[in-house]
Structures are given as structure tokens and as C-alpha cells.
Amino acid sequence: MNDDMTRRSFLKTGSLVLAATAIAGPSGLFNASPVEGASGIPFKPHAFLEIGTYETVTVWVGQTDLGQGTHTGLCMVIADELDAAWETVQVKMALAAEPFKDPLWHAQLTGGSSSFRNRWDLLRTVGAAARQMLVEAAAEQWGIPGTDCVAREGKVFHPDGSSLTYGQLAEAAGKRPVPENPSLKKPKDYQIMGTDRKRLDIPDKVMGKTVYGIDFAMPGMCIAVVARPPRYGARPASHDAKAAMAVTGVVQVVPLEDRIAVCAETTYAAIQGRNALDIKWSDGSSPDLNDETIAAFFKKQLDQPGAVAEESGDAEKALTEAARTLEQSYTLPYLSHAQVEPINCTAHVEKERCRIWMPTQGQTATQETASRLTGLSPEKVEVMTLPAGGGFGLRGEQDAVEDAVLLAKTLDRPVKVIWTREDDFANDRFRPASHSRIRAGLDKDGRVIAWSHKVAAPSVMSRVMPQAVQNGIDPDAVAGIGDMPYSLPNLQVNYVMIDLPVPVGWWRSVGYSCNVFAVESFIDELAHAAGKDPVSFRLEHMEKDSRPYTVLTRLAEKGRWGSPIASGRARGVAVVSCFESVVAHMAEVSVGEKGRITVHRMVCVVDCGTAIYPDAIRAQAEAGVVMGLSTAFHERVRFANGGVKTTNYDGYPVLTISEVPEIEVHIVENPIKAGGIGEPVFPSVTPAVANAVFQATGVRLRDLPFQKDLLLKG
Amino acid sequence: MLTLTVNGMKKEVDVDPGTPLLWVLRDNLGITSVKYTCGIAECGMCTVLIGGEARRSCAIAAGDVQGSAITTIEGLADDHPVKVAWIEQQVPQCGYCQPGIMLQTVDFLSRVPSPSEAQIGEAMDNVICRCGSHPRMKKAIAQAAVLTASQGG
Ligand code: FES
Ligand code: FES
């Protein structure tokens, strides 16, 4: 889309005042109640921004902050172009509404690390337009040209040094037309972007004041837990509603299609009521489904030819001409999001409106779901986005909205649906498992001349966006292969869609989370086969001075690649280019006697374009390492008897503090459009570690999570 | 009727004494900074201090702690060294795990006032932070120890 078009049309639609005023919740971050009409704030140049008489700059956001510091970052972009005084800036979560939809995707959602990269021009333009209006208002008052005035830290300065504050100018500025093409700052003029500010949401989080979705309460509300099928496709054959009703506090038992809800005055009563239901479930659609049958199915499917997802040159022909060929397979398991706040949603359905309070990642989808179930139009569904205890992709799902709305209708009172941890593991939409087989050919000089890659994996898109699946190809399932950071002359990618009852969904870095492990492990194997250094080999296959080339070069420097290393330790690298950013990791590991891998140090180099909020970028890079190592060593969802076997964290350990290595983060200065950060910091962690383990032991770990017994034999 | 002493205040609640303290605090007393995550004493997010000792409230019957001093994150002063260090080091991401982890830190530092990195690792290895705030958590614990010492605490 033409950026300029987006910018202009957005300024028009966005400059309409949003029909909602702020009643700040305890965290100050959400809009608890919608009110018709304006709130008396004199200057609202856009739905994103309000400037009050008392020197308050309020940034309204529609993006969900799942812990990445997105809200603070969004404020930094707008405040910088506005030349606001940072201490006057506050952030508020807006009701779901049209102006907050993603300019490219036309839906309000937080995903794909898109909060900044899809709004880069828009956010800056909003700030710049407001600044220009304030400057013009001052100039008019002084009777001098606007070009003689300077805006700085919440004031407009006269050439004589006197000044007017934004608060003093707000009313006059509010009467001026919104400029269509305000001039944007040059990167060298940024005052707020690129600096480290304290995150606006942190004090409340530390004081325990933040009200997350699961904490929400309102008068008259009851709490529901829902007994969902323990096996895919199972239905309740019988249940004991009386026993549940006998639990003190239980209000009502409501059977819903394939599940049964217990509504109660307290969470504990609802849980106990559910335990008392004594449901007999049918066998479900595939009682034989378990870890073994799933693995066997993947293995068999990987032998299918699959559909050609990408093709350049003639990989098959080049393979026959290669001086040397290599073939390897890699496997990755289903993963749970395991976000700490269980899924929840509160709904109140009234005659003329339906209100939803939820830590949702997909506001538009939430509106549509509630609209479908209530018959109200989507605009009549008011979605209050509450702070979320993590998300990693899962909070775009609408299962809890459905239950909350249906129950709120049935009971005619507000209902908060809570998943227990057991519900969360059993009903997750998992990161797809993925198996791949790669064949490649090297010429006599050790250059890759052919790469033929087959992926067998379930398709997320087939469920969430079927129109994106063409000719049997889910583009997400093969992400990271055709767009790997290497220029290879003959490349073919085939995709075999796995159809199993296990539901899959978006998970941090989506397809890259799987395929980059295979690609970056295999390129390392090729380097070894060619007798070359893994870093030089990668660089030789990259376009010189491209972003990945620069990032990898920087990584080698910062990580002291090739320098002497403590005995028993070894290094490995990996790189990824995705979501308009480039990230590379270097792992330093040792392997102990019993095959125990210790990661001593991780170095991460990030190029995410303009580094708006460096400390939040570092925090994400640290988080990416932790989550990456967690999947390297521990994470794997288990299946048995036709359903999920994993029930809680005791069966799904995640990385703990003593396993966290020293982490160094380096940000490459690259003042272009801001790229993503939450997703790109994840994929290259696991291959960097696997490659380091190979350097240390000569053993290749091609399956996640890593199997220690391989290292014992090695 | 149970009587609980939370953050120095006596509260009466009409619940079955076998109800987990977690749910009494959250649903009956509205103290939602005490978080539910696993319900099986695995994660540490429901941690409160009972007589100064970090305990997992999902695994304690409310009736068993009548008469004990229960402290939640609100019971620590705003300028408590742990809170100050947590803000200074910008620890929280989603923040959901943090109150429990901070309370466990308070207990830990009361027993080990100047811990080594290995001691921190050992003491805090039984908590979960899915967001990966651990590197900052380590720094904040070390800083809180220093702040506490300088306050003569
Ligand atoms: S909720 Fe109590 S330890 Fe997890
Ligand atoms: S900050 Fe999100 S789980 Fe710890």
C-alpha cells in the first residue's frame, strides 16, 4: 500500500473524535467505560492523541501490550514528533474502534510484530501534525510566521526566547485544520526515540496494581469454568448436574454443545462444581492419537511429494550435477504458549450492547465473535482490552469469548470465564510440530548450488485465514526457507500439509520458529562438509553488505568468533531475517559428562531498523534467548488417548533462572523504518546452540527438544 | 467465619476453612495481586509471606493460617528495596509473575542478605517467568540486597 495514501486517509478518519472518554482503571491503562460525546479535552488532533489544558499529553493506543513495552514505545514515537515533554505523556488503552485497526491488515490485532512497522509513518505523522498545529497557533498569537518558532519539550518558543506551553496553546490549536503532510523529523533530530525511558506500565506492575483480565470484577458478575472435551471430538455422554449444584456457591450448570459450564459466585466454587460433574465423555474422533502415532504419521507424510511452494532454478537437476550432496532431517514438536495468565474473558450482554473485558490480542475478531452470538452489530460490541499476562499469539483466539457471551446471555448477568491451567494446556492452539528433510548440493569449490527442502507440518492459516492458503500451500508453514538470508541459485520448497485433530495456532515468530532451526542447522552442516568456517561460509552465500551480512559480521566481532576459548567450550552461530528485522545469535556452550549441555554465553545482534526504544529491544532480545533455550532443552507437548496428555507446568517445564546464561545484546544502528522485535529475536537461538554443541562434541542435534542420550553415545 | 490478618488488617470471611488461601484472597478479599497460574505449587505466582516466609497460597488452606501475618505485595512499602530495584532494573515484561517472585525475594534476602549469583539461582529456580525477565531479575535481586544493606536492614 502507498504509505502516503495510508497516512492521509488515516489522518482524515482518525481526526474524528472517538466517542469514548477515559475513566482510568487502577492502572491508568484502560478505558473502563464508554461515554457518548467528547470529554472536554480541547485538542484531539487524532484518535491517538489528546492534549489538555493542564499539560497532559494522552496517547490512546489500540495495540495490546503483552509485556513488550509496546505502549511506551508507541508513546515515544508520537511524543518525539510532537516534541512533547516526556513527563507529561500518559498512555491509555482505547476501546476497540476503527481508527485503531492495522493500516495494512484492516483489523485491530496485535501480532506479527506489527505494532510499529505497520504504523511507522502514521504514528509519526500524528505527532508531527499536532506539533505543526501548536506551532501555528503560537505564531498566530504572536503575529509572526510559524517558521520563526521552535517547538521543544512541550513548549513553542518565540525567537526572543519567550514561550507558550502546549497546554496554553491547546484550545487555539484545536481550532486549526489538521495539516495533510506535516514534515517529519530526520533521524538525527530524534529526542525521545533511541533513548531509554522508563516503561510507563512498570510501576503499577511492581506495586501489584495492574488489573489483568483474570482480575477483572464488576457488580453482579459470576465466574464460570467450563468442562471441555478431554479428547479431540469427544462429547459429554452423561453428567451429574445435581452434584455440581450441591457445591456451595454454584449458581447454574449450563451444557453448551460439546462442553458443560459451571457458573458460581467464586472461582473456587466453580472449579469444585466442575469436579463434581462426574462427566462421562465419548471416545472422541481419534482415540488412537498419541505421541507415537503422531510421530509415525509425520514420518509417513514426509515421504509424500507435497506441493511445490517455491521454485527458483532447477534444484533437482543441480543436485545431479553437484560434486557432493548431503541430506538431513529435522524435527520440532508441538509447543504450548504456556503464557502465565490463563485464558479468560468477561462478557455482559444487554439489549442494546455487549461489553467484553479481556486481555485480547484480536479486538476485531472479538467484536465479530460477540456480534455473531448476540445478533448485535460489531460496533455495538464494546471491547475493553485489559493488560495481559503474556500472549505469544494465543490471545487472538476467541474460544473464551464465545463461552462468556453465551453464558452471559443465558444467565442474564455478567460472566467471567476462566480457564484453569489444565484447561489452558488441554485447549491450547499449539505451535505446529514440523518435520523437514533437506537435500543440498555443493560444487567442487564448496558453494551451495542446490537446496531442496520439504516440510511436513499442520497449517495454521487453513483455520484462521483460509483464503491465504492457495494450492495447498500455507505460506506460514514454509516461512524462513525461500526467504532465507542466502542467495542460492537452485532452490525448491515442497510442503506436505499435515491433517491431524490437534489444533494449531500462531506462536512467537510463527513459521520461522520451526524452519529456521532446520535451515540454520543444515547450512552449518554444509559448511562443515565444505571444510569451511561456519561464519565465512554463510557470508560467502549472502549478498555483500546486505543487512544479514552486516549483522552476522557484527556478531562475529562482538562474539569474538574465532578467538581462543576456554577449554571444553565451543561456539555456534545462526542468523534470521524476518518481520523486517535481522537477528543473529552466537552461543558459547560446553557439554558435561552426562551429556548435560551448559550454555555459558549468548550474544545477540539485532538490526530492527530505527531502534525506537533500545531498552525494550534489549529486554525482548533477552526474552528471546530465554524462550529459545527453553524450547531447546525442555518444551514438548505430549499426547495420549486421543487428547493432550500434558496437564500443567510439572509436565511442561520451562527454563528457570539457573539455566539462563550471560546474555549480551548489541543493536545495529540503521535509521530506516522500524522493523519487528518480539518475533525476530526467537528463531535463531536453537540452531546457534545446536551448532555450538556440534563444535564441542561432533554430534549434531537435529531434533527439538535436544536429546541428551545422543551426546552420551557421541 | 475465618479471621485472616492481611497486610496488618484483620479480615473476616465466610468460607469453608479448606478453601485455598489463593482464592480467598482473590475472590473474597479482592486482593488480585496474588496470581493464579498453576494451582499446584509449581510456579510461585501465588506466593505470599506468612510470618515472613514465602509460601504458595494455592497450596495452603485458608483455615490453617488464621492468626498468622499474611503479607501480599501491597504490604511492602512503595520504597521497599525490592520494589525500588525492580523498577530501577525494569524487570517486568507482562508483569504477571512479578509480585510472587518479589515476595519470594524478600524472604530469600532476609535469610541470605548478600547472595552470590549461584545462591540466587538456587533460591529462585522454582519460579516461572514465561516472558524471560530472568536476566533482569538477577540484577534486581543483587541490587535489592545492596539497597537493603545500605539501609542498615
Ligand atoms: S498458582 Fe500457586 S504456585 Fe502456581
Ligand atoms: S514477566 Fe511475564 S511471566 Fe514474568
mmCIF file with all atom_site columns, C-alpha atoms in Angstrom, chain B:
data_model
loop_
_atom_site.group_PDB
_atom_site.id
_atom_site.type_symbol
_atom_site.label_atom_id
_atom_site.label_alt_id
_atom_site.label_comp_id
_atom_site.label_asym_id
_atom_site.label_entity_id
_atom_site.label_seq_id
_atom_site.pdbx_PDB_ins_code
_atom_site.Cartn_x
_atom_site.Cartn_y
_atom_site.Cartn_z
_atom_site.occupancy
_atom_site.B_iso_or_equiv
_atom_site.pdbx_formal_charge
_atom_site.auth_seq_id
_atom_site.auth_comp_id
_atom_site.auth_asym_id
_atom_site.auth_atom_id
_atom_site.pdbx_PDB_model_num
ATOM 1   C CA . MET B 1 1   ? -16.260 -17.468 59.722 1.00 0.00 ? 1   MET B CA 1
ATOM 2   C CA . LEU B 1 2   ? -12.483 -17.205 59.356 1.00 0.00 ? 2   LEU B CA 1
ATOM 3   C CA . THR B 1 3   ? -10.337 -14.338 60.533 1.00 0.00 ? 3   THR B CA 1
ATOM 4   C CA . LEU B 1 4   ? -7.271  -13.573 58.427 1.00 0.00 ? 4   LEU B CA 1
ATOM 5   C CA . THR B 1 5   ? -4.670  -10.895 59.047 1.00 0.00 ? 5   THR B CA 1
ATOM 6   C CA . VAL B 1 6   ? -3.625  -9.475  55.708 1.00 0.00 ? 6   VAL B CA 1
ATOM 7   C CA . ASN B 1 7   ? -1.115  -6.647  55.499 1.00 0.00 ? 7   ASN B CA 1
ATOM 8   C CA . GLY B 1 8   ? -1.761  -5.832  59.147 1.00 0.00 ? 8   GLY B CA 1
ATOM 9   C CA . MET B 1 9   ? -5.529  -5.700  58.820 1.00 0.00 ? 9   MET B CA 1
ATOM 10  C CA . LYS B 1 10  ? -7.946  -8.211  60.243 1.00 0.00 ? 10  LYS B CA 1
ATOM 11  C CA . LYS B 1 11  ? -10.499 -9.527  57.753 1.00 0.00 ? 11  LYS B CA 1
ATOM 12  C CA . GLU B 1 12  ? -13.456 -11.762 58.374 1.00 0.00 ? 12  GLU B CA 1
ATOM 13  C CA . VAL B 1 13  ? -14.529 -14.109 55.620 1.00 0.00 ? 13  VAL B CA 1
ATOM 14  C CA . ASP B 1 14  ? -17.303 -16.606 55.449 1.00 0.00 ? 14  ASP B CA 1
ATOM 15  C CA . VAL B 1 15  ? -15.702 -19.521 53.624 1.00 0.00 ? 15  VAL B CA 1
ATOM 16  C CA . ASP B 1 16  ? -15.007 -23.171 54.125 1.00 0.00 ? 16  ASP B CA 1
ATOM 17  C CA . PRO B 1 17  ? -11.685 -23.374 56.016 1.00 0.00 ? 17  PRO B CA 1
ATOM 18  C CA . GLY B 1 18  ? -10.403 -25.846 53.414 1.00 0.00 ? 18  GLY B CA 1
ATOM 19  C CA . THR B 1 19  ? -10.576 -23.247 50.624 1.00 0.00 ? 19  THR B CA 1
ATOM 20  C CA . PRO B 1 20  ? -7.120  -22.476 49.255 1.00 0.00 ? 20  PRO B CA 1
ATOM 21  C CA . LEU B 1 21  ? -5.850  -19.160 50.601 1.00 0.00 ? 21  LEU B CA 1
ATOM 22  C CA . LEU B 1 22  ? -5.255  -18.040 46.991 1.00 0.00 ? 22  LEU B CA 1
ATOM 23  C CA . TRP B 1 23  ? -8.974  -17.981 46.190 1.00 0.00 ? 23  TRP B CA 1
ATOM 24  C CA . VAL B 1 24  ? -9.958  -16.403 49.475 1.00 0.00 ? 24  VAL B CA 1
ATOM 25  C CA . LEU B 1 25  ? -7.501  -13.569 48.880 1.00 0.00 ? 25  LEU B CA 1
ATOM 26  C CA . ARG B 1 26  ? -8.541  -13.094 45.264 1.00 0.00 ? 26  ARG B CA 1
ATOM 27  C CA . ASP B 1 27  ? -12.279 -13.694 45.255 1.00 0.00 ? 27  ASP B CA 1
ATOM 28  C CA . ASN B 1 28  ? -13.377 -12.940 48.802 1.00 0.00 ? 28  ASN B CA 1
ATOM 29  C CA . LEU B 1 29  ? -10.952 -10.164 49.722 1.00 0.00 ? 29  LEU B CA 1
ATOM 30  C CA . GLY B 1 30  ? -10.336 -8.763  46.232 1.00 0.00 ? 30  GLY B CA 1
ATOM 31  C CA . ILE B 1 31  ? -6.553  -8.870  46.563 1.00 0.00 ? 31  ILE B CA 1
ATOM 32  C CA . THR B 1 32  ? -5.851  -9.792  42.962 1.00 0.00 ? 32  THR B CA 1
ATOM 33  C CA . SER B 1 33  ? -2.129  -9.065  43.036 1.00 0.00 ? 33  SER B CA 1
ATOM 34  C CA . VAL B 1 34  ? -1.886  -12.660 44.271 1.00 0.00 ? 34  VAL B CA 1
ATOM 35  C CA . LYS B 1 35  ? -1.922  -14.518 40.997 1.00 0.00 ? 35  LYS B CA 1
ATOM 36  C CA . TYR B 1 36  ? -3.358  -17.824 39.887 1.00 0.00 ? 36  TYR B CA 1
ATOM 37  C CA . THR B 1 37  ? -1.313  -19.680 37.311 1.00 0.00 ? 37  THR B CA 1
ATOM 38  C CA . CYS B 1 38  ? -0.757  -23.380 38.017 1.00 0.00 ? 38  CYS B CA 1
ATOM 39  C CA . GLY B 1 39  ? -2.724  -24.128 41.171 1.00 0.00 ? 39  GLY B CA 1
ATOM 40  C CA . ILE B 1 40  ? -0.327  -26.947 42.074 1.00 0.00 ? 40  ILE B CA 1
ATOM 41  C CA . ALA B 1 41  ? 2.526   -25.108 43.807 1.00 0.00 ? 41  ALA B CA 1
ATOM 42  C CA . GLU B 1 42  ? 4.735   -25.269 40.670 1.00 0.00 ? 42  GLU B CA 1
ATOM 43  C CA . CYS B 1 43  ? 5.078   -21.671 39.523 1.00 0.00 ? 43  CYS B CA 1
ATOM 44  C CA . GLY B 1 44  ? 5.332   -19.316 42.509 1.00 0.00 ? 44  GLY B CA 1
ATOM 45  C CA . MET B 1 45  ? 2.923   -16.676 41.228 1.00 0.00 ? 45  MET B CA 1
ATOM 46  C CA . CYS B 1 46  ? 0.516   -17.034 44.135 1.00 0.00 ? 46  CYS B CA 1
ATOM 47  C CA . THR B 1 47  ? 3.287   -16.562 46.705 1.00 0.00 ? 47  THR B CA 1
ATOM 48  C CA . VAL B 1 48  ? 2.530   -14.561 49.841 1.00 0.00 ? 48  VAL B CA 1
ATOM 49  C CA . LEU B 1 49  ? 4.549   -14.121 53.015 1.00 0.00 ? 49  LEU B CA 1
ATOM 50  C CA . ILE B 1 50  ? 3.222   -15.940 56.013 1.00 0.00 ? 50  ILE B CA 1
ATOM 51  C CA . GLY B 1 51  ? 5.012   -14.784 59.096 1.00 0.00 ? 51  GLY B CA 1
ATOM 52  C CA . GLY B 1 52  ? 7.748   -13.556 56.754 1.00 0.00 ? 52  GLY B CA 1
ATOM 53  C CA . GLU B 1 53  ? 8.133   -16.872 54.981 1.00 0.00 ? 53  GLU B CA 1
ATOM 54  C CA . ALA B 1 54  ? 7.338   -17.227 51.274 1.00 0.00 ? 54  ALA B CA 1
ATOM 55  C CA . ARG B 1 55  ? 4.517   -19.707 50.827 1.00 0.00 ? 55  ARG B CA 1
ATOM 56  C CA . ARG B 1 56  ? 2.404   -20.704 47.845 1.00 0.00 ? 56  ARG B CA 1
ATOM 57  C CA . SER B 1 57  ? -1.141  -19.684 48.635 1.00 0.00 ? 57  SER B CA 1
ATOM 58  C CA . CYS B 1 58  ? -2.678  -22.128 46.151 1.00 0.00 ? 58  CYS B CA 1
ATOM 59  C CA . ALA B 1 59  ? -1.450  -24.963 48.351 1.00 0.00 ? 59  ALA B CA 1
ATOM 60  C CA . ILE B 1 60  ? -2.472  -23.609 51.744 1.00 0.00 ? 60  ILE B CA 1
ATOM 61  C CA . ALA B 1 61  ? -5.902  -23.983 53.293 1.00 0.00 ? 61  ALA B CA 1
ATOM 62  C CA . ALA B 1 62  ? -7.148  -20.598 54.469 1.00 0.00 ? 62  ALA B CA 1
ATOM 63  C CA . GLY B 1 63  ? -8.224  -22.124 57.753 1.00 0.00 ? 63  GLY B CA 1
ATOM 64  C CA . ASP B 1 64  ? -4.635  -23.107 58.522 1.00 0.00 ? 64  ASP B CA 1
ATOM 65  C CA . VAL B 1 65  ? -3.264  -19.573 58.572 1.00 0.00 ? 65  VAL B CA 1
ATOM 66  C CA . GLN B 1 66  ? -5.723  -17.874 60.862 1.00 0.00 ? 66  GLN B CA 1
ATOM 67  C CA . GLY B 1 67  ? -3.671  -15.912 63.318 1.00 0.00 ? 67  GLY B CA 1
ATOM 68  C CA . SER B 1 68  ? -0.616  -15.675 61.020 1.00 0.00 ? 68  SER B CA 1
ATOM 69  C CA . ALA B 1 69  ? 0.530   -12.410 59.492 1.00 0.00 ? 69  ALA B CA 1
ATOM 70  C CA . ILE B 1 70  ? -0.112  -12.616 55.749 1.00 0.00 ? 70  ILE B CA 1
ATOM 71  C CA . THR B 1 71  ? 1.708   -10.158 53.518 1.00 0.00 ? 71  THR B CA 1
ATOM 72  C CA . THR B 1 72  ? 0.969   -9.503  49.851 1.00 0.00 ? 72  THR B CA 1
ATOM 73  C CA . ILE B 1 73  ? 2.856   -7.141  47.558 1.00 0.00 ? 73  ILE B CA 1
ATOM 74  C CA . GLU B 1 74  ? 0.672   -4.212  48.716 1.00 0.00 ? 74  GLU B CA 1
ATOM 75  C CA . GLY B 1 75  ? 2.003   -4.852  52.216 1.00 0.00 ? 75  GLY B CA 1
ATOM 76  C CA . LEU B 1 76  ? 5.530   -3.835  51.191 1.00 0.00 ? 76  LEU B CA 1
ATOM 77  C CA . ALA B 1 77  ? 6.203   -0.110  51.322 1.00 0.00 ? 77  ALA B CA 1
ATOM 78  C CA . ASP B 1 78  ? 6.368   1.597   47.920 1.00 0.00 ? 78  ASP B CA 1
ATOM 79  C CA . ASP B 1 79  ? 10.030  2.354   48.594 1.00 0.00 ? 79  ASP B CA 1
ATOM 80  C CA . HIS B 1 80  ? 10.863  -1.167  49.722 1.00 0.00 ? 80  HIS B CA 1
ATOM 81  C CA . PRO B 1 81  ? 14.303  -2.069  48.318 1.00 0.00 ? 81  PRO B CA 1
ATOM 82  C CA . VAL B 1 82  ? 12.853  -4.913  46.270 1.00 0.00 ? 82  VAL B CA 1
ATOM 83  C CA . LYS B 1 83  ? 10.280  -2.639  44.639 1.00 0.00 ? 83  LYS B CA 1
ATOM 84  C CA . VAL B 1 84  ? 12.856  0.079   44.028 1.00 0.00 ? 84  VAL B CA 1
ATOM 85  C CA . ALA B 1 85  ? 15.295  -2.377  42.460 1.00 0.00 ? 85  ALA B CA 1
ATOM 86  C CA . TRP B 1 86  ? 12.556  -3.944  40.344 1.00 0.00 ? 86  TRP B CA 1
ATOM 87  C CA . ILE B 1 87  ? 11.666  -0.579  38.841 1.00 0.00 ? 87  ILE B CA 1
ATOM 88  C CA . GLU B 1 88  ? 15.263  0.513   38.508 1.00 0.00 ? 88  GLU B CA 1
ATOM 89  C CA . GLN B 1 89  ? 16.183  -2.646  36.582 1.00 0.00 ? 89  GLN B CA 1
ATOM 90  C CA . GLN B 1 90  ? 12.938  -2.521  34.570 1.00 0.00 ? 90  GLN B CA 1
ATOM 91  C CA . VAL B 1 91  ? 12.289  -6.167  35.345 1.00 0.00 ? 91  VAL B CA 1
ATOM 92  C CA . PRO B 1 92  ? 8.650   -6.826  34.441 1.00 0.00 ? 92  PRO B CA 1
ATOM 93  C CA . GLN B 1 93  ? 7.537   -7.683  30.966 1.00 0.00 ? 93  GLN B CA 1
ATOM 94  C CA . CYS B 1 94  ? 3.924   -8.798  31.250 1.00 0.00 ? 94  CYS B CA 1
ATOM 95  C CA . GLY B 1 95  ? 4.465   -8.426  34.992 1.00 0.00 ? 95  GLY B CA 1
ATOM 96  C CA . TYR B 1 96  ? 2.054   -11.163 35.995 1.00 0.00 ? 96  TYR B CA 1
ATOM 97  C CA . CYS B 1 97  ? 4.689   -13.320 37.696 1.00 0.00 ? 97  CYS B CA 1
ATOM 98  C CA . GLN B 1 98  ? 6.418   -10.467 39.462 1.00 0.00 ? 98  GLN B CA 1
ATOM 99  C CA . PRO B 1 99  ? 4.548   -9.940  42.756 1.00 0.00 ? 99  PRO B CA 1
ATOM 100 C CA . GLY B 1 100 ? 5.070   -13.573 43.724 1.00 0.00 ? 100 GLY B CA 1
ATOM 101 C CA . ILE B 1 101 ? 8.710   -13.519 42.686 1.00 0.00 ? 101 ILE B CA 1
ATOM 102 C CA . MET B 1 102 ? 9.326   -10.269 44.552 1.00 0.00 ? 102 MET B CA 1
ATOM 103 C CA . LEU B 1 103 ? 7.808   -11.682 47.738 1.00 0.00 ? 103 LEU B CA 1
ATOM 104 C CA . GLN B 1 104 ? 9.945   -14.797 47.436 1.00 0.00 ? 104 GLN B CA 1
ATOM 105 C CA . THR B 1 105 ? 12.931  -12.467 47.029 1.00 0.00 ? 105 THR B CA 1
ATOM 106 C CA . VAL B 1 106 ? 12.029  -10.642 50.235 1.00 0.00 ? 106 VAL B CA 1
ATOM 107 C CA . ASP B 1 107 ? 12.046  -13.921 52.135 1.00 0.00 ? 107 ASP B CA 1
ATOM 108 C CA . PHE B 1 108 ? 15.277  -15.051 50.454 1.00 0.00 ? 108 PHE B CA 1
ATOM 109 C CA . LEU B 1 109 ? 17.159  -11.831 51.198 1.00 0.00 ? 109 LEU B CA 1
ATOM 110 C CA . SER B 1 110 ? 16.015  -11.923 54.810 1.00 0.00 ? 110 SER B CA 1
ATOM 111 C CA . ARG B 1 111 ? 17.841  -15.228 55.117 1.00 0.00 ? 111 ARG B CA 1
ATOM 112 C CA . VAL B 1 112 ? 20.755  -14.589 52.724 1.00 0.00 ? 112 VAL B CA 1
ATOM 113 C CA . PRO B 1 113 ? 21.438  -10.846 52.847 1.00 0.00 ? 113 PRO B CA 1
ATOM 114 C CA . SER B 1 114 ? 24.270  -10.768 50.295 1.00 0.00 ? 114 SER B CA 1
ATOM 115 C CA . PRO B 1 115 ? 23.766  -13.692 47.954 1.00 0.00 ? 115 PRO B CA 1
ATOM 116 C CA . SER B 1 116 ? 26.133  -14.884 45.245 1.00 0.00 ? 116 SER B CA 1
ATOM 117 C CA . GLU B 1 117 ? 24.797  -15.415 41.726 1.00 0.00 ? 117 GLU B CA 1
ATOM 118 C CA . ALA B 1 118 ? 24.765  -19.156 42.363 1.00 0.00 ? 118 ALA B CA 1
ATOM 119 C CA . GLN B 1 119 ? 22.733  -18.687 45.531 1.00 0.00 ? 119 GLN B CA 1
ATOM 120 C CA . ILE B 1 120 ? 20.254  -16.521 43.662 1.00 0.00 ? 120 ILE B CA 1
ATOM 121 C CA . GLY B 1 121 ? 19.964  -19.219 41.001 1.00 0.00 ? 121 GLY B CA 1
ATOM 122 C CA . GLU B 1 122 ? 19.370  -21.886 43.560 1.00 0.00 ? 122 GLU B CA 1
ATOM 123 C CA . ALA B 1 123 ? 16.851  -19.947 45.617 1.00 0.00 ? 123 ALA B CA 1
ATOM 124 C CA . MET B 1 124 ? 14.809  -18.709 42.678 1.00 0.00 ? 124 MET B CA 1
ATOM 125 C CA . ASP B 1 125 ? 14.943  -21.782 40.466 1.00 0.00 ? 125 ASP B CA 1
ATOM 126 C CA . ASN B 1 126 ? 11.450  -22.879 41.433 1.00 0.00 ? 126 ASN B CA 1
ATOM 127 C CA . VAL B 1 127 ? 9.605   -19.904 39.952 1.00 0.00 ? 127 VAL B CA 1
ATOM 128 C CA . ILE B 1 128 ? 8.337   -19.455 36.424 1.00 0.00 ? 128 ILE B CA 1
ATOM 129 C CA . CYS B 1 129 ? 8.618   -16.372 34.282 1.00 0.00 ? 129 CYS B CA 1
ATOM 130 C CA . ARG B 1 130 ? 7.394   -17.205 30.786 1.00 0.00 ? 130 ARG B CA 1
ATOM 131 C CA . CYS B 1 131 ? 8.349   -13.776 29.460 1.00 0.00 ? 131 CYS B CA 1
ATOM 132 C CA . GLY B 1 132 ? 12.019  -14.328 30.220 1.00 0.00 ? 132 GLY B CA 1
ATOM 133 C CA . SER B 1 133 ? 12.705  -11.483 32.616 1.00 0.00 ? 133 SER B CA 1
ATOM 134 C CA . HIS B 1 134 ? 15.315  -13.612 34.437 1.00 0.00 ? 134 HIS B CA 1
ATOM 135 C CA . PRO B 1 135 ? 18.439  -11.649 33.470 1.00 0.00 ? 135 PRO B CA 1
ATOM 136 C CA . ARG B 1 136 ? 16.910  -8.519  34.975 1.00 0.00 ? 136 ARG B CA 1
ATOM 137 C CA . MET B 1 137 ? 15.513  -10.407 37.925 1.00 0.00 ? 137 MET B CA 1
ATOM 138 C CA . LYS B 1 138 ? 19.049  -11.475 38.815 1.00 0.00 ? 138 LYS B CA 1
ATOM 139 C CA . LYS B 1 139 ? 20.283  -7.899  38.656 1.00 0.00 ? 139 LYS B CA 1
ATOM 140 C CA . ALA B 1 140 ? 17.353  -6.605  40.675 1.00 0.00 ? 140 ALA B CA 1
ATOM 141 C CA . ILE B 1 141 ? 17.845  -9.181  43.414 1.00 0.00 ? 141 ILE B CA 1
ATOM 142 C CA . ALA B 1 142 ? 21.506  -8.213  43.673 1.00 0.00 ? 142 ALA B CA 1
ATOM 143 C CA . GLN B 1 143 ? 20.600  -4.531  43.748 1.00 0.00 ? 143 GLN B CA 1
ATOM 144 C CA . ALA B 1 144 ? 17.893  -5.060  46.360 1.00 0.00 ? 144 ALA B CA 1
ATOM 145 C CA . ALA B 1 145 ? 20.461  -6.796  48.551 1.00 0.00 ? 145 ALA B CA 1
ATOM 146 C CA . VAL B 1 146 ? 22.777  -3.803  48.296 1.00 0.00 ? 146 VAL B CA 1
ATOM 147 C CA . LEU B 1 147 ? 19.934  -1.337  48.959 1.00 0.00 ? 147 LEU B CA 1
ATOM 148 C CA . THR B 1 148 ? 18.794  -3.304  51.979 1.00 0.00 ? 148 THR B CA 1
ATOM 149 C CA . ALA B 1 149 ? 22.328  -3.379  53.385 1.00 0.00 ? 149 ALA B CA 1
ATOM 150 C CA . SER B 1 150 ? 22.774  0.376   52.876 1.00 0.00 ? 150 SER B CA 1
ATOM 151 C CA . GLN B 1 151 ? 19.518  0.974   54.763 1.00 0.00 ? 151 GLN B CA 1
ATOM 152 C CA . GLY B 1 152 ? 21.051  -0.957  57.610 1.00 0.00 ? 152 GLY B CA 1
ATOM 153 C CA . GLY B 1 153 ? 18.259  -3.507  57.218 1.00 0.00 ? 153 GLY B CA 1
#
